[in-house]
Amino acid sequence: MAKAIWNGKVIAESDKPLVVEGNLYFPRDTVRAEFLRESDSRTICPWKGEASYFHLAVDGKENQDAAWFYPEPKKAAQQIKDHVAFWRGVSIKR
């Protein structure tokens, strides 16, 4: 079981994460929505498309743009549609 943990809380937990470019992508339905806050940040990946971000908010602390996802990934990256990945201090345990 893979887990994404930040500020002492399990943010996501799945036995079926995907690994793409060394990052674990958790199915969206395994991510605890109560810890996510929408972000206006966007970036572009040449082969995956436009990424959107979430801030994490746990026990009064916020981690800016610590989660990302591809709402409409390009054809080559369709497997990560409806998946979320983490960084910026989020610990990934396998």
mmCIF file with all atom_site columns, C-alpha atoms in Angstrom:
data_model
loop_
_atom_site.group_PDB
_atom_site.id
_atom_site.type_symbol
_atom_site.label_atom_id
_atom_site.label_alt_id
_atom_site.label_comp_id
_atom_site.label_asym_id
_atom_site.label_entity_id
_atom_site.label_seq_id
_atom_site.pdbx_PDB_ins_code
_atom_site.Cartn_x
_atom_site.Cartn_y
_atom_site.Cartn_z
_atom_site.occupancy
_atom_site.B_iso_or_equiv
_atom_site.pdbx_formal_charge
_atom_site.auth_seq_id
_atom_site.auth_comp_id
_atom_site.auth_asym_id
_atom_site.auth_atom_id
_atom_site.pdbx_PDB_model_num
ATOM 1  C CA . MET A 1 1  ? 0.000   0.000  0.000   1.00 0.00 ? 1  MET A CA 1
ATOM 2  C CA . ALA A 1 2  ? 1.418   3.385  -1.023  1.00 0.00 ? 2  ALA A CA 1
ATOM 3  C CA . LYS A 1 3  ? 0.750   6.453  1.118   1.00 0.00 ? 3  LYS A CA 1
ATOM 4  C CA . ALA A 1 4  ? 1.304   10.180 0.680   1.00 0.00 ? 4  ALA A CA 1
ATOM 5  C CA . ILE A 1 5  ? 1.865   11.846 4.070   1.00 0.00 ? 5  ILE A CA 1
ATOM 6  C CA . TRP A 1 6  ? 2.252   15.503 4.978   1.00 0.00 ? 6  TRP A CA 1
ATOM 7  C CA . ASN A 1 7  ? 2.199   17.235 8.354   1.00 0.00 ? 7  ASN A CA 1
ATOM 8  C CA . GLY A 1 8  ? 1.488   13.912 10.049  1.00 0.00 ? 8  GLY A CA 1
ATOM 9  C CA . LYS A 1 9  ? -1.645  13.104 8.031   1.00 0.00 ? 9  LYS A CA 1
ATOM 10 C CA . VAL A 1 10 ? -2.225  10.531 5.314   1.00 0.00 ? 10 VAL A CA 1
ATOM 11 C CA . ILE A 1 11 ? -3.263  12.571 2.277   1.00 0.00 ? 11 ILE A CA 1
ATOM 12 C CA . ALA A 1 12 ? -3.640  9.623  -0.121  1.00 0.00 ? 12 ALA A CA 1
ATOM 13 C CA . GLU A 1 13 ? -3.472  5.842  0.163   1.00 0.00 ? 13 GLU A CA 1
ATOM 14 C CA . SER A 1 14 ? -3.674  3.316  -2.658  1.00 0.00 ? 14 SER A CA 1
ATOM 15 C CA . ASP A 1 15 ? -2.620  -0.178 -3.605  1.00 0.00 ? 15 ASP A CA 1
ATOM 16 C CA . LYS A 1 16 ? -2.780  0.829  -7.298  1.00 0.00 ? 16 LYS A CA 1
ATOM 17 C CA . PRO A 1 17 ? -0.728  4.001  -7.820  1.00 0.00 ? 17 PRO A CA 1
ATOM 18 C CA . LEU A 1 18 ? 0.865   4.589  -11.213 1.00 0.00 ? 18 LEU A CA 1
ATOM 19 C CA . VAL A 1 19 ? 4.554   5.411  -11.616 1.00 0.00 ? 19 VAL A CA 1
ATOM 20 C CA . VAL A 1 20 ? 5.361   7.957  -14.315 1.00 0.00 ? 20 VAL A CA 1
ATOM 21 C CA . GLU A 1 21 ? 8.793   9.575  -14.574 1.00 0.00 ? 21 GLU A CA 1
ATOM 22 C CA . GLY A 1 22 ? 9.589   8.429  -11.040 1.00 0.00 ? 22 GLY A CA 1
ATOM 23 C CA . ASN A 1 23 ? 6.466   10.035 -9.528  1.00 0.00 ? 23 ASN A CA 1
ATOM 24 C CA . LEU A 1 24 ? 3.656   8.079  -7.905  1.00 0.00 ? 24 LEU A CA 1
ATOM 25 C CA . TYR A 1 25 ? 0.220   9.104  -9.172  1.00 0.00 ? 25 TYR A CA 1
ATOM 26 C CA . PHE A 1 26 ? -2.628  8.196  -6.827  1.00 0.00 ? 26 PHE A CA 1
ATOM 27 C CA . PRO A 1 27 ? -6.137  7.569  -8.164  1.00 0.00 ? 27 PRO A CA 1
ATOM 28 C CA . ARG A 1 28 ? -8.189  10.680 -7.370  1.00 0.00 ? 28 ARG A CA 1
ATOM 29 C CA . ASP A 1 29 ? -10.716 8.694  -5.336  1.00 0.00 ? 29 ASP A CA 1
ATOM 30 C CA . THR A 1 30 ? -7.910  7.637  -2.943  1.00 0.00 ? 30 THR A CA 1
ATOM 31 C CA . VAL A 1 31 ? -6.926  11.245 -2.152  1.00 0.00 ? 31 VAL A CA 1
ATOM 32 C CA . ARG A 1 32 ? -8.569  12.846 0.889   1.00 0.00 ? 32 ARG A CA 1
ATOM 33 C CA . ALA A 1 33 ? -10.360 15.860 -0.576  1.00 0.00 ? 33 ALA A CA 1
ATOM 34 C CA . GLU A 1 34 ? -10.633 17.620 2.790   1.00 0.00 ? 34 GLU A CA 1
ATOM 35 C CA . PHE A 1 35 ? -6.880  18.361 2.617   1.00 0.00 ? 35 PHE A CA 1
ATOM 36 C CA . LEU A 1 36 ? -6.959  19.847 -0.910  1.00 0.00 ? 36 LEU A CA 1
ATOM 37 C CA . ARG A 1 37 ? -7.364  23.517 -1.796  1.00 0.00 ? 37 ARG A CA 1
ATOM 38 C CA . GLU A 1 38 ? -7.578  24.680 -5.396  1.00 0.00 ? 38 GLU A CA 1
ATOM 39 C CA . SER A 1 39 ? -4.633  26.585 -6.820  1.00 0.00 ? 39 SER A CA 1
ATOM 40 C CA . ASP A 1 40 ? -4.494  28.868 -9.853  1.00 0.00 ? 40 ASP A CA 1
ATOM 41 C CA . SER A 1 41 ? -1.042  27.506 -10.782 1.00 0.00 ? 41 SER A CA 1
ATOM 42 C CA . ARG A 1 42 ? -0.579  25.769 -14.122 1.00 0.00 ? 42 ARG A CA 1
ATOM 43 C CA . THR A 1 43 ? 2.442   24.291 -15.906 1.00 0.00 ? 43 THR A CA 1
ATOM 44 C CA . ILE A 1 44 ? 2.930   22.626 -19.262 1.00 0.00 ? 44 ILE A CA 1
ATOM 45 C CA . CYS A 1 45 ? 4.567   19.278 -19.967 1.00 0.00 ? 45 CYS A CA 1
ATOM 46 C CA . PRO A 1 46 ? 5.334   18.649 -23.657 1.00 0.00 ? 46 PRO A CA 1
ATOM 47 C CA . TRP A 1 47 ? 4.015   15.080 -23.612 1.00 0.00 ? 47 TRP A CA 1
ATOM 48 C CA . LYS A 1 48 ? 1.484   15.087 -20.723 1.00 0.00 ? 48 LYS A CA 1
ATOM 49 C CA . GLY A 1 49 ? -0.205  18.450 -21.295 1.00 0.00 ? 49 GLY A CA 1
ATOM 50 C CA . GLU A 1 50 ? -1.280  21.160 -18.851 1.00 0.00 ? 50 GLU A CA 1
ATOM 51 C CA . ALA A 1 51 ? -0.975  20.378 -15.146 1.00 0.00 ? 51 ALA A CA 1
ATOM 52 C CA . SER A 1 52 ? -3.172  21.932 -12.481 1.00 0.00 ? 52 SER A CA 1
ATOM 53 C CA . TYR A 1 53 ? -2.253  22.130 -8.798  1.00 0.00 ? 53 TYR A CA 1
ATOM 54 C CA . PHE A 1 54 ? -3.658  21.864 -5.303  1.00 0.00 ? 54 PHE A CA 1
ATOM 55 C CA . HIS A 1 55 ? -2.363  23.368 -2.080  1.00 0.00 ? 55 HIS A CA 1
ATOM 56 C CA . LEU A 1 56 ? -2.426  21.007 0.893   1.00 0.00 ? 56 LEU A CA 1
ATOM 57 C CA . ALA A 1 57 ? -4.028  22.282 4.101   1.00 0.00 ? 57 ALA A CA 1
ATOM 58 C CA . VAL A 1 58 ? -3.532  20.224 7.258   1.00 0.00 ? 58 VAL A CA 1
ATOM 59 C CA . ASP A 1 59 ? -4.043  21.354 10.845  1.00 0.00 ? 59 ASP A CA 1
ATOM 60 C CA . GLY A 1 60 ? -3.684  25.048 10.037  1.00 0.00 ? 60 GLY A CA 1
ATOM 61 C CA . LYS A 1 61 ? -0.591  24.663 7.847   1.00 0.00 ? 61 LYS A CA 1
ATOM 62 C CA . GLU A 1 62 ? -0.541  25.052 4.066   1.00 0.00 ? 62 GLU A CA 1
ATOM 63 C CA . ASN A 1 63 ? 1.835   23.552 1.515   1.00 0.00 ? 63 ASN A CA 1
ATOM 64 C CA . GLN A 1 64 ? 1.555   25.601 -1.691  1.00 0.00 ? 64 GLN A CA 1
ATOM 65 C CA . ASP A 1 65 ? 1.117   23.690 -4.962  1.00 0.00 ? 65 ASP A CA 1
ATOM 66 C CA . ALA A 1 66 ? 2.175   20.423 -3.316  1.00 0.00 ? 66 ALA A CA 1
ATOM 67 C CA . ALA A 1 67 ? -0.091  18.240 -5.479  1.00 0.00 ? 67 ALA A CA 1
ATOM 68 C CA . TRP A 1 68 ? -0.584  18.212 -9.224  1.00 0.00 ? 68 TRP A CA 1
ATOM 69 C CA . PHE A 1 69 ? -2.792  16.505 -11.754 1.00 0.00 ? 69 PHE A CA 1
ATOM 70 C CA . TYR A 1 70 ? -3.609  16.597 -15.447 1.00 0.00 ? 70 TYR A CA 1
ATOM 71 C CA . PRO A 1 71 ? -7.325  17.310 -15.978 1.00 0.00 ? 71 PRO A CA 1
ATOM 72 C CA . GLU A 1 72 ? -7.073  16.582 -19.715 1.00 0.00 ? 72 GLU A CA 1
ATOM 73 C CA . PRO A 1 73 ? -3.787  14.760 -20.358 1.00 0.00 ? 73 PRO A CA 1
ATOM 74 C CA . LYS A 1 74 ? -2.515  14.316 -23.885 1.00 0.00 ? 74 LYS A CA 1
ATOM 75 C CA . LYS A 1 75 ? -3.073  10.963 -25.589 1.00 0.00 ? 75 LYS A CA 1
ATOM 76 C CA . ALA A 1 76 ? 0.355   9.618  -24.561 1.00 0.00 ? 76 ALA A CA 1
ATOM 77 C CA . ALA A 1 77 ? -0.469  10.200 -20.876 1.00 0.00 ? 77 ALA A CA 1
ATOM 78 C CA . GLN A 1 78 ? -4.112  9.129  -20.685 1.00 0.00 ? 78 GLN A CA 1
ATOM 79 C CA . GLN A 1 79 ? -3.280  6.612  -17.949 1.00 0.00 ? 79 GLN A CA 1
ATOM 80 C CA . ILE A 1 80 ? -2.789  9.462  -15.437 1.00 0.00 ? 80 ILE A CA 1
ATOM 81 C CA . LYS A 1 81 ? -6.202  11.040 -15.997 1.00 0.00 ? 81 LYS A CA 1
ATOM 82 C CA . ASP A 1 82 ? -7.982  11.257 -12.627 1.00 0.00 ? 82 ASP A CA 1
ATOM 83 C CA . HIS A 1 83 ? -4.693  10.744 -10.735 1.00 0.00 ? 83 HIS A CA 1
ATOM 84 C CA . VAL A 1 84 ? -2.811  13.080 -8.378  1.00 0.00 ? 84 VAL A CA 1
ATOM 85 C CA . ALA A 1 85 ? 0.931   13.253 -7.630  1.00 0.00 ? 85 ALA A CA 1
ATOM 86 C CA . PHE A 1 86 ? 2.746   14.996 -4.769  1.00 0.00 ? 86 PHE A CA 1
ATOM 87 C CA . TRP A 1 87 ? 5.999   16.803 -4.011  1.00 0.00 ? 87 TRP A CA 1
ATOM 88 C CA . ARG A 1 88 ? 7.306   19.707 -1.869  1.00 0.00 ? 88 ARG A CA 1
ATOM 89 C CA . GLY A 1 89 ? 7.866   17.792 1.322   1.00 0.00 ? 89 GLY A CA 1
ATOM 90 C CA . VAL A 1 90 ? 5.099   15.221 0.940   1.00 0.00 ? 90 VAL A CA 1
ATOM 91 C CA . SER A 1 91 ? 6.506   11.882 2.048   1.00 0.00 ? 91 SER A CA 1
ATOM 92 C CA . ILE A 1 92 ? 5.691   8.876  -0.127  1.00 0.00 ? 92 ILE A CA 1
ATOM 93 C CA . LYS A 1 93 ? 5.765   5.507  1.651   1.00 0.00 ? 93 LYS A CA 1
ATOM 94 C CA . ARG A 1 94 ? 5.507   2.181  -0.131  1.00 0.00 ? 94 ARG A CA 1
#
